[in-house]
Coordinates of C-alpha atoms and ligand atoms in Angstrom, one line a residue:
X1 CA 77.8 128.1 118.4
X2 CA 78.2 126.1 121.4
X3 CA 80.6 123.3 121.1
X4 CA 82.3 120.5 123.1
X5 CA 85.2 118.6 122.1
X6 CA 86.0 115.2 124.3
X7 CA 89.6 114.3 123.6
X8 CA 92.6 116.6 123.1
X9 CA 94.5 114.2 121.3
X10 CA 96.0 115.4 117.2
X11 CA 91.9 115.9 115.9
X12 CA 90.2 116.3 118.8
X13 CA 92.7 119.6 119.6
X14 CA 92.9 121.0 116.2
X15 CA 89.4 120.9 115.8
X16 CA 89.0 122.9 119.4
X17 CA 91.4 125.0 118.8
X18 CA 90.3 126.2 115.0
X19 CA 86.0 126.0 115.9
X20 CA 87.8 128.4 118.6
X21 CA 89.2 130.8 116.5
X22 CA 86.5 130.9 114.2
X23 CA 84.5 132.7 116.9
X24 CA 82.5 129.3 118.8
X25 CA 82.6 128.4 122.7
X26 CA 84.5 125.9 122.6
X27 CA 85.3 123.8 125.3
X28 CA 87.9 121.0 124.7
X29 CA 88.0 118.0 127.5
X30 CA 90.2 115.3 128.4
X31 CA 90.2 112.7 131.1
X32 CA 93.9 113.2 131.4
X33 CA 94.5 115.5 134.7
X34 CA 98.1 116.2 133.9
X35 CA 96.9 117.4 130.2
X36 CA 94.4 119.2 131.3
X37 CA 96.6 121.5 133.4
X38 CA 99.4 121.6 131.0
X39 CA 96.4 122.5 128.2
X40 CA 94.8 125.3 130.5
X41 CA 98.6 126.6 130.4
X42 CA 98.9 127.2 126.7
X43 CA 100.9 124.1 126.6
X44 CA 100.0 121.6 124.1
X45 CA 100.3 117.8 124.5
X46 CA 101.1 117.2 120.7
X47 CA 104.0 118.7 118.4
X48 CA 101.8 120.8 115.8
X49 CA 102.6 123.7 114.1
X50 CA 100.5 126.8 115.1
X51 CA 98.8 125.1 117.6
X52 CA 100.3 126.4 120.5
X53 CA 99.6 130.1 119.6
X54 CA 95.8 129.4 118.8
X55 CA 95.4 127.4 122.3
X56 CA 97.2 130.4 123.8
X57 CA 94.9 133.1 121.7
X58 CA 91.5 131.2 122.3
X59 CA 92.3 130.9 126.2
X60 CA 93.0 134.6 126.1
X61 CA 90.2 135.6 124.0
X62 CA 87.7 133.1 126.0
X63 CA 86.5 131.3 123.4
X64 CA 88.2 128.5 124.8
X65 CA 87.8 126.4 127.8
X66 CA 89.5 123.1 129.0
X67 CA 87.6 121.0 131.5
X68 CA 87.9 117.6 132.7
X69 CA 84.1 117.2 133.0
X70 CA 81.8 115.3 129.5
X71 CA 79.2 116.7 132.0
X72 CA 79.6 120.4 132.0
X73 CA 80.7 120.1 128.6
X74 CA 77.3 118.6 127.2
X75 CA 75.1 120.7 129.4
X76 CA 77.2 123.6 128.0
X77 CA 77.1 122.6 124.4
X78 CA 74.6 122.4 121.2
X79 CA 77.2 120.2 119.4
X80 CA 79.2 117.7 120.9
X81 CA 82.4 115.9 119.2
X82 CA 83.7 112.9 120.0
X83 CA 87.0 113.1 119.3
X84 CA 89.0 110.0 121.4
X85 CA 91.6 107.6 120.4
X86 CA 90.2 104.3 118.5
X87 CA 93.9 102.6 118.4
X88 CA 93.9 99.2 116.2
X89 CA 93.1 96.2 118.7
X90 CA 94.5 92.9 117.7
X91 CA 92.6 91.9 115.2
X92 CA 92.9 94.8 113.2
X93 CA 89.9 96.3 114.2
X94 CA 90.0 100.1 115.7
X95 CA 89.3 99.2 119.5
X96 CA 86.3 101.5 119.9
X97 CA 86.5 101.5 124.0
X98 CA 87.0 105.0 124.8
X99 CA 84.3 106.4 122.1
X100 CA 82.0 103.6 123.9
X101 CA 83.1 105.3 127.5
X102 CA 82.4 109.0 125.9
X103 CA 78.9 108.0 124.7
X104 CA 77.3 106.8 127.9
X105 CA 78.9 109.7 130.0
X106 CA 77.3 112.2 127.1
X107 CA 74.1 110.5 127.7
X108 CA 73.9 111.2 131.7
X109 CA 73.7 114.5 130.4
X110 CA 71.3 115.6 127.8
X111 CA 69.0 117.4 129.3
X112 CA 68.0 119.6 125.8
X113 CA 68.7 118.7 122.0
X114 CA 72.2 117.8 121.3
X115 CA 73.9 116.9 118.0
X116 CA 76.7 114.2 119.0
X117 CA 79.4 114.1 116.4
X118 CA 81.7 111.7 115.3
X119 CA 85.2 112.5 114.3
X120 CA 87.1 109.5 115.7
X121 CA 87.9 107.0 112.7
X122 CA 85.4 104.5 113.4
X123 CA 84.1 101.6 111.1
X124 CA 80.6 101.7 109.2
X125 CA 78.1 101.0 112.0
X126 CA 79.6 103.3 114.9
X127 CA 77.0 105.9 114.7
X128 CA 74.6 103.1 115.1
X129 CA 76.1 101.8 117.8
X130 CA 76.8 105.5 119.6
X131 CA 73.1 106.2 118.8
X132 CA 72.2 103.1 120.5
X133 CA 74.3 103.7 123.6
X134 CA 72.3 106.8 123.8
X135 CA 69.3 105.6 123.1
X136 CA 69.8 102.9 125.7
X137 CA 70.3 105.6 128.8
X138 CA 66.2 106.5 128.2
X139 CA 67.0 109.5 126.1
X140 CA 64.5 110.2 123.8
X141 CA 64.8 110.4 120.0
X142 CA 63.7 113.8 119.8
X143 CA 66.6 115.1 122.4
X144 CA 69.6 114.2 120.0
X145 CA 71.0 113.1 117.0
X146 CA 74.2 111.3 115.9
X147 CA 76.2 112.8 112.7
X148 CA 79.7 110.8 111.3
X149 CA 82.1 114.1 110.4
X150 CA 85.1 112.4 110.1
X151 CA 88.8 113.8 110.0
X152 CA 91.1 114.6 107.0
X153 CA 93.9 116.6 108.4
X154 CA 97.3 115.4 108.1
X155 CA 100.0 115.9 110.6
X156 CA 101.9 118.8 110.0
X157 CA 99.7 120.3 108.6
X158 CA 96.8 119.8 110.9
X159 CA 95.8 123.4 110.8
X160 CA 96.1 124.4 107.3
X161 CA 94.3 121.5 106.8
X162 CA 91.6 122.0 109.3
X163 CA 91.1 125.6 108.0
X164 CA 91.1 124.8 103.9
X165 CA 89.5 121.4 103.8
X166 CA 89.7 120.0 100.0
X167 CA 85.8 118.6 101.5
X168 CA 84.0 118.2 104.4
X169 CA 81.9 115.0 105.0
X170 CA 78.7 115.3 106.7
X171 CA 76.2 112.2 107.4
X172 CA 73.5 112.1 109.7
X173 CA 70.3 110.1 109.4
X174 CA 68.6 113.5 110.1
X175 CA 68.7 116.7 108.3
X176 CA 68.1 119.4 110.9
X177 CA 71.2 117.5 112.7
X178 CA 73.2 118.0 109.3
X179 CA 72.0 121.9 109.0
X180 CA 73.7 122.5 112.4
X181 CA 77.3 121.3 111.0
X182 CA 76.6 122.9 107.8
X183 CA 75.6 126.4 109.5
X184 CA 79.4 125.4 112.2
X185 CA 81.5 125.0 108.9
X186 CA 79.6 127.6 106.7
X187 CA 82.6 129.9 107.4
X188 CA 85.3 128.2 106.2
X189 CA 83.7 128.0 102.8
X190 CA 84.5 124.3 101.8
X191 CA 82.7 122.4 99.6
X192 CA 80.4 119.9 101.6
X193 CA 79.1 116.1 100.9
X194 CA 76.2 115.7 103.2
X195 CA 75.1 112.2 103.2
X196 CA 74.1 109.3 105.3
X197 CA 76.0 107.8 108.3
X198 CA 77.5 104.7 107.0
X199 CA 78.5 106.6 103.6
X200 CA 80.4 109.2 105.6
X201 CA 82.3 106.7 107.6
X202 CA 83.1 104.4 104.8
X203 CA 84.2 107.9 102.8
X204 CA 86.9 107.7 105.8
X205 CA 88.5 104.5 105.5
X206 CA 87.9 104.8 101.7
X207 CA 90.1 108.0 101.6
X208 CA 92.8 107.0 103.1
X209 CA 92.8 102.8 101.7
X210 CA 92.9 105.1 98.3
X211 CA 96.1 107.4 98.9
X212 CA 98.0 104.5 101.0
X213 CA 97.2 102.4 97.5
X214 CA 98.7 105.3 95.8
X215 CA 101.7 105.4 97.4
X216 CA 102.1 101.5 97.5
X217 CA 101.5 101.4 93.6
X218 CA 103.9 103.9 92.8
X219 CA 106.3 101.8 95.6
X220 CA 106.3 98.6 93.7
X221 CA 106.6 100.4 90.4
X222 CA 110.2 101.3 92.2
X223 CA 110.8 98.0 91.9
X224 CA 110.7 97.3 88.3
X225 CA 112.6 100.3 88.0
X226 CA 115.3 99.1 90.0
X227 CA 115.0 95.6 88.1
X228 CA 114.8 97.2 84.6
X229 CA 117.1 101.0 85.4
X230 CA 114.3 103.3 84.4
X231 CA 113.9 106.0 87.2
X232 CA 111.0 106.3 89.4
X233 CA 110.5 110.0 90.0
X234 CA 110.6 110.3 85.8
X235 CA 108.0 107.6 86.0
X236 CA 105.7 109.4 88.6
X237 CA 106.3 112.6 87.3
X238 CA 104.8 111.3 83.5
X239 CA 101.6 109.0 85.6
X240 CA 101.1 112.0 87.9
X241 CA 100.9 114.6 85.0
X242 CA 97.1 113.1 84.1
X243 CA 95.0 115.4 85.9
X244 CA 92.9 111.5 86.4
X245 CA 95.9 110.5 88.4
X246 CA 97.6 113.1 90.0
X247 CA 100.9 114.0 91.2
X248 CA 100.1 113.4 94.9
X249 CA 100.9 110.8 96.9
X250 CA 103.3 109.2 93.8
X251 CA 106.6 110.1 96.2
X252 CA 108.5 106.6 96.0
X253 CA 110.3 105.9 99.6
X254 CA 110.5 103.4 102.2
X255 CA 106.9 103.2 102.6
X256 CA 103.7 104.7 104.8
X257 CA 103.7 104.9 108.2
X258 CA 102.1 107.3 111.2
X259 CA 99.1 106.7 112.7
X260 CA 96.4 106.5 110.5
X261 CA 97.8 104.6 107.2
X262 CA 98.2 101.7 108.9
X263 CA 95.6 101.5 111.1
X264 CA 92.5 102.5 108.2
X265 CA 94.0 100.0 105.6
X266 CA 93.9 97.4 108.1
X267 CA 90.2 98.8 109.4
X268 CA 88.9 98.5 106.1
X269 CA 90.3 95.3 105.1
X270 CA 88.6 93.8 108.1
X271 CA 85.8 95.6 108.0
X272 CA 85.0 94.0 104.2
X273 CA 85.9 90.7 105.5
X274 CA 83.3 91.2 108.5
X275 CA 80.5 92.1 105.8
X276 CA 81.3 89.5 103.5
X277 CA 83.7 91.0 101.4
X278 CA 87.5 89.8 100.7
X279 CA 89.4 93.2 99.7
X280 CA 92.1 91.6 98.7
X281 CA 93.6 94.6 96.9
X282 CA 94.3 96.1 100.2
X283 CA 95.7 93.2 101.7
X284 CA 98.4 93.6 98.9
X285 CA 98.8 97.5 99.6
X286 CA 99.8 96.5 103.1
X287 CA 101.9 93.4 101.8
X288 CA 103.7 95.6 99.2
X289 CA 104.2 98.4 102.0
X290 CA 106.2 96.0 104.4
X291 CA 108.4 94.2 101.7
X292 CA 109.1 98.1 100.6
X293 CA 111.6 98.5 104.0
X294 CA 112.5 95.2 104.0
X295 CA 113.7 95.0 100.4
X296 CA 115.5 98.3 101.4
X297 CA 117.4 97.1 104.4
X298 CA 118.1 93.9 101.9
X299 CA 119.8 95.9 99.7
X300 CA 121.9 97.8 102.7
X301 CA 123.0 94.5 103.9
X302 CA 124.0 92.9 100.7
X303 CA 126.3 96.0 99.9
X304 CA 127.6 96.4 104.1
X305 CA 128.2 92.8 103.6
X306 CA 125.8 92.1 107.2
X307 CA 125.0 94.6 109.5
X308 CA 127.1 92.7 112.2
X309 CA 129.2 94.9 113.7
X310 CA 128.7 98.1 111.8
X311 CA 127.3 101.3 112.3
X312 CA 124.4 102.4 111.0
X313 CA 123.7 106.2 111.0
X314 CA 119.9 107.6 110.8
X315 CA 118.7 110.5 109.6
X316 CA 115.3 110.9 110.5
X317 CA 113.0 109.3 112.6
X318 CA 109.6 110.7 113.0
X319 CA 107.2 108.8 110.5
X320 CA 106.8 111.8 108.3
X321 CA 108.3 115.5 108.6
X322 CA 107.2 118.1 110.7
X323 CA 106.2 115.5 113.3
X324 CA 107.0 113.9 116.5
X325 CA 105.2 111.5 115.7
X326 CA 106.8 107.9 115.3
X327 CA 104.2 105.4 115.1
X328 CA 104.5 102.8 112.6
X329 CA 107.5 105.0 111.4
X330 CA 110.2 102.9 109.6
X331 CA 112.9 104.2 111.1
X332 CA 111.8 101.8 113.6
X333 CA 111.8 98.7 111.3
X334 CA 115.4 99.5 110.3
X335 CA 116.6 99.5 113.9
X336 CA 115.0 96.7 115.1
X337 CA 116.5 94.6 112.0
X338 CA 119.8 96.5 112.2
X339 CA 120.2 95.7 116.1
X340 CA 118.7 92.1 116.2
X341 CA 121.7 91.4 113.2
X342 CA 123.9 92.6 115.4
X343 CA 125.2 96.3 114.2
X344 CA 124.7 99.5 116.2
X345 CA 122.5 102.7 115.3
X346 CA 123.3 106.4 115.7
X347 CA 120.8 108.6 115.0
X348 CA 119.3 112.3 114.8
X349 CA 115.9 114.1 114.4
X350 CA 115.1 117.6 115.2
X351 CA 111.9 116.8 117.1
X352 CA 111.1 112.8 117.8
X353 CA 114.3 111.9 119.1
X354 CA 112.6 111.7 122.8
X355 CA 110.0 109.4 121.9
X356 CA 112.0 107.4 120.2
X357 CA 115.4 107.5 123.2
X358 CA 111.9 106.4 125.5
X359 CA 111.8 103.0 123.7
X360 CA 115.3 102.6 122.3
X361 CA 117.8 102.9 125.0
X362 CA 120.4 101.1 123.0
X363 CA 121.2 103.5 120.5
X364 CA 123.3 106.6 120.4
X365 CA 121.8 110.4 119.4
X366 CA 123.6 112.6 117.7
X367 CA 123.3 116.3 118.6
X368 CA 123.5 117.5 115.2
X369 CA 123.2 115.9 111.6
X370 CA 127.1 116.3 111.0
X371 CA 127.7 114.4 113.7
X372 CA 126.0 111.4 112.9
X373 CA 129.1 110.3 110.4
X374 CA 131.8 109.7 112.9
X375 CA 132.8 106.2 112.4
X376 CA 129.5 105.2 110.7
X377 CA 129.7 102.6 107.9
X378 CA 126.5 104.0 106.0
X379 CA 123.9 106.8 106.6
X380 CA 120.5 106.5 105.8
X381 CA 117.8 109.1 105.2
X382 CA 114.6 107.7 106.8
X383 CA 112.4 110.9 107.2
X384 CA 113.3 113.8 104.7
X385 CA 113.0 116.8 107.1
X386 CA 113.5 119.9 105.2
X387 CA 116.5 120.5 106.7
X388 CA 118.3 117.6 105.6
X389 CA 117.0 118.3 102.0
X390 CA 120.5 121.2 101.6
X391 CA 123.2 119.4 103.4
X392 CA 127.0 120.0 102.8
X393 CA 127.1 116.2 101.8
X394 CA 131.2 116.4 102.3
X395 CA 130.6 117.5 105.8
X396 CA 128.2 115.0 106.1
X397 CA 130.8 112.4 105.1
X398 CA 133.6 113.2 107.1
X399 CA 134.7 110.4 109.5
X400 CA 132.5 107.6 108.1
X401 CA 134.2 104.5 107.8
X402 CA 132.7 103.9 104.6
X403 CA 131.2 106.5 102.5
X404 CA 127.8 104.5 101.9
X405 CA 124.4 106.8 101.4
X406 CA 121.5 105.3 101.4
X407 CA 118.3 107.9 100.4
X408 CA 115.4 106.4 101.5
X409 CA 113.2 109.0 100.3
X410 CA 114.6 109.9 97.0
X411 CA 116.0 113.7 98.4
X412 CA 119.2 113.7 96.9
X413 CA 120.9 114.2 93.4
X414 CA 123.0 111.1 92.5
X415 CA 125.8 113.5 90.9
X416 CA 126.2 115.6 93.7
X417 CA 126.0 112.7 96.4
X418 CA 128.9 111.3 94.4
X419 CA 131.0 114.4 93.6
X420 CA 131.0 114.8 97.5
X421 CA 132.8 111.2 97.7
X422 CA 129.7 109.0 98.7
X423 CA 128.3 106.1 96.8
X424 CA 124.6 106.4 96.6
X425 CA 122.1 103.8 96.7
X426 CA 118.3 105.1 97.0
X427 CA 114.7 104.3 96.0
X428 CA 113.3 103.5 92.4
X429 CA 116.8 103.9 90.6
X430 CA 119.9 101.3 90.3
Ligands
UDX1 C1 97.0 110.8 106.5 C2 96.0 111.4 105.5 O1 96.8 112.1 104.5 C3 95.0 112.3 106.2 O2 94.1 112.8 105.2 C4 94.3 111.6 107.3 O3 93.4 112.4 108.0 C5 95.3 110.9 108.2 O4 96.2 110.1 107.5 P1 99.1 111.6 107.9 O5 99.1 110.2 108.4 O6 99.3 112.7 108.8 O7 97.7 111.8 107.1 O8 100.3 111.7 106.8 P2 100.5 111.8 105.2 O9 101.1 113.1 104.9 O10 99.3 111.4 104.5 O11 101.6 110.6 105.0 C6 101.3 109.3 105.4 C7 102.5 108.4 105.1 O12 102.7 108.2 103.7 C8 103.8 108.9 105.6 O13 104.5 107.8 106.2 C9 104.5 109.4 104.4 O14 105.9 109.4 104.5 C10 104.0 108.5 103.3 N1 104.0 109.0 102.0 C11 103.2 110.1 101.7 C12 104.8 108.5 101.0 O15 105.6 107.5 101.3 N2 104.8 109.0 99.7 C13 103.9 110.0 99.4 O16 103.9 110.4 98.2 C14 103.1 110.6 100.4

């Protein structure tokens, strides 16, 4: 099939790259010159695993383009994806500008039936509104349809994901429009909900409100277990075991962060409010999420006795592993509260430590995870990379000032951290 993707941002290039591979033209555009050149390179703008070897193969086998052009793109293409950033505006909303932009560029150019799709995280009422952009250019009805497909990949796992979707959601006002993304996907052999448009975006924002709650649940059991001395991961482990509930997502730690989490929770809450609703559960699952790091750094402080003047060693930055990516990460909220009380940071990850030395030019980097402890008074795991997970903790402790761990993601055995001199503080335990 022919297919356009506009944006090359996490979804908009994993979904290229893989409708690539699966045997589609597939052209992928950005506005972005310097991106484009980099992507026409092989070079990919985002830190994904495998994506750099399936831009490189679908450029060599030529069932991938990159063009800075929505025109060529459209005229090229059967199905085109809207794939740009909706980042959260300030009042919570996801600002819809750039799918806005996309929509009346894609409309100066249908010139034969086109089924525009939706993968950006919009609220209920985008397709509508894309639909009406259209509409509003003089195209008529019969020349193109608008379908919501939104996005579950993860970071990280963006390809896996992409390939072996648990679902995919399909909703479209019109069926023939629906039939062409069923006969696109047929290969990957998922099962598929095909419904209407505000159903599939809601299934969105309803998704990910659902496992964010999870995780917030599950983060302010932690705190009765630190309150009464039961142990959260025991806890989890006997809720989790009910196939009703399940294991997933029941991890105890300093909270969620990234770059949808925050943003959907926030989406949907507002989006309620704006139709009338007051979803005050979620307001909670964001309430509960904050207090999570703040409660943590509480407890840091109470036993450094102030961060004043100490050093504060971080393991970790990213939001989650296997990313660069550090939006909304907590290792954020730690260093802004650590420096505004006046201590210092030092602090290592294997990938996002150049995003993070962009914004922070305050703090040290260390150039390896044993040389974070040099004269630290605590070290703090903030994002459990895999490679942290093994440590020689008595490496790790040589040179601290004070032997403090603090696990912020529940990674290491109490027995051992102690054996190897430290005294442990982490999540969900006393
Ligand atoms: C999420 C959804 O999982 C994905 O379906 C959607 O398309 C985008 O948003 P992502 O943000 O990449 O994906 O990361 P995810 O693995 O879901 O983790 C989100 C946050 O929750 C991270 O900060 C992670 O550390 C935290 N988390 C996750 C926990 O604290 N505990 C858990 O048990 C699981």
């Amino acid at each position: 099939m022919k297919v356009a993707v506009i944006g090359t941002g996490y979804v908009g290039l994993v979904t290229g790259v893989v409708l690539a591979q699966l045997g589609n033209d597939v052209i992928c555009v950005d506005k972005d010159a310097e991106k484009v050149a980099k992507l026409r390179q092989g070079i990919p703008p985002i830190y994904e695993p495998g994506v750099e070897e399936m831009l490189k193969q679908g450029l060599k086998d030529g069932f991938l383009r990159i063009s800075d052009s929505i025109a060529e793109a459209t005229e090229a293409s059967e199905v085109v994806f809207i794939a740009v950033g909706t980042p959260p505006s300030e009042n919570g909303t996801p600002d819809l500008t750039a799918v806005r932009a996309v929509a009346h560029e894609i409309a100066k150019n249908i010139s034969k039936y086109t089924v525009i799709v939706n993968k950006s995280t919009v609220p209920v009422g985008s397709g509508d509104m894309v639909e009406e952009i259209i509409r509003s250019h003089g195209v008529d009805d019969s020349l193109f349809n608008v379908v919501s497909n939104p996005e579950f990949l993860r970071e990280g796992s963006a390809i896996q994901d992409t390939l072996h979707p648990d679902r995919i959601v399909i909703g479209s006002k019109k069926r023939e429009a629906a039939v062409k993304l069923v006969e696109l996907y047929a290969t990957l052999q998922a099962p598929m909900i095909v419904t209407d448009l505000n159903s599939a975006e809601l299934i969105k924002y309803g998704a990910n409100s659902f496992l964010a709650m999870k995780i917030s649940f599950i983060n302010a059991l932690s705190r009765v277990c630190e309150l009464c001395g039961a142990n959260v991961a025991d806890v989890a482990a006997g809720i989790g075991s009910d196939s009703r509930v399940g294991n997933q997502f029941l991890n105890a730690g300093l909270g969620w962060g990234g770059s949808c989490f925050p943003k959907d929770v926030q989406g949907m809450v507002k989006v309620s409010e704006d139709l009338g609703y007051d979803f005050g559960l979620l307001r909670e699952v964001i309430q509960i999420n904050d207090d999570q790091t703040v409660h943590f750094l509480n407890r840091m402080e109470k036993r450094l006795g102030g961060f004043s003047g100490k050093r504060i060693a971080l393991m970790g930055l990213a939001f989650k592993p296997n990313t660069d990516d550090i939006r909304d990460a907590k290792s954020l909220v730690m260093m802004d509260r650590i420096l505004l009380d006046g201590g210092s940071v030092i602090a290592y990850d294997p990938i996002a430590e150049a995003n993070v030395r962009e914004i922070y030019p305050n703090i040290d980097f260390a150039e390896s995870v044993y040389d974070l402890g040099a004269g630290a008074d605590a070290i703090v795991l903030v994002t459990e990379w895999n490679e942290f997970r093994q440590l020689d903790l008595e490496r790790l402790s040589q040179g601290m000032k004070q032997k403090l761990l603090f696990d912020g993601r529940r990674v290491y055995d109490r027995a051992k951290a102690e054996r190897a001199g430290f005294e442990y503080f982490t999540v969900g335990s006393h």
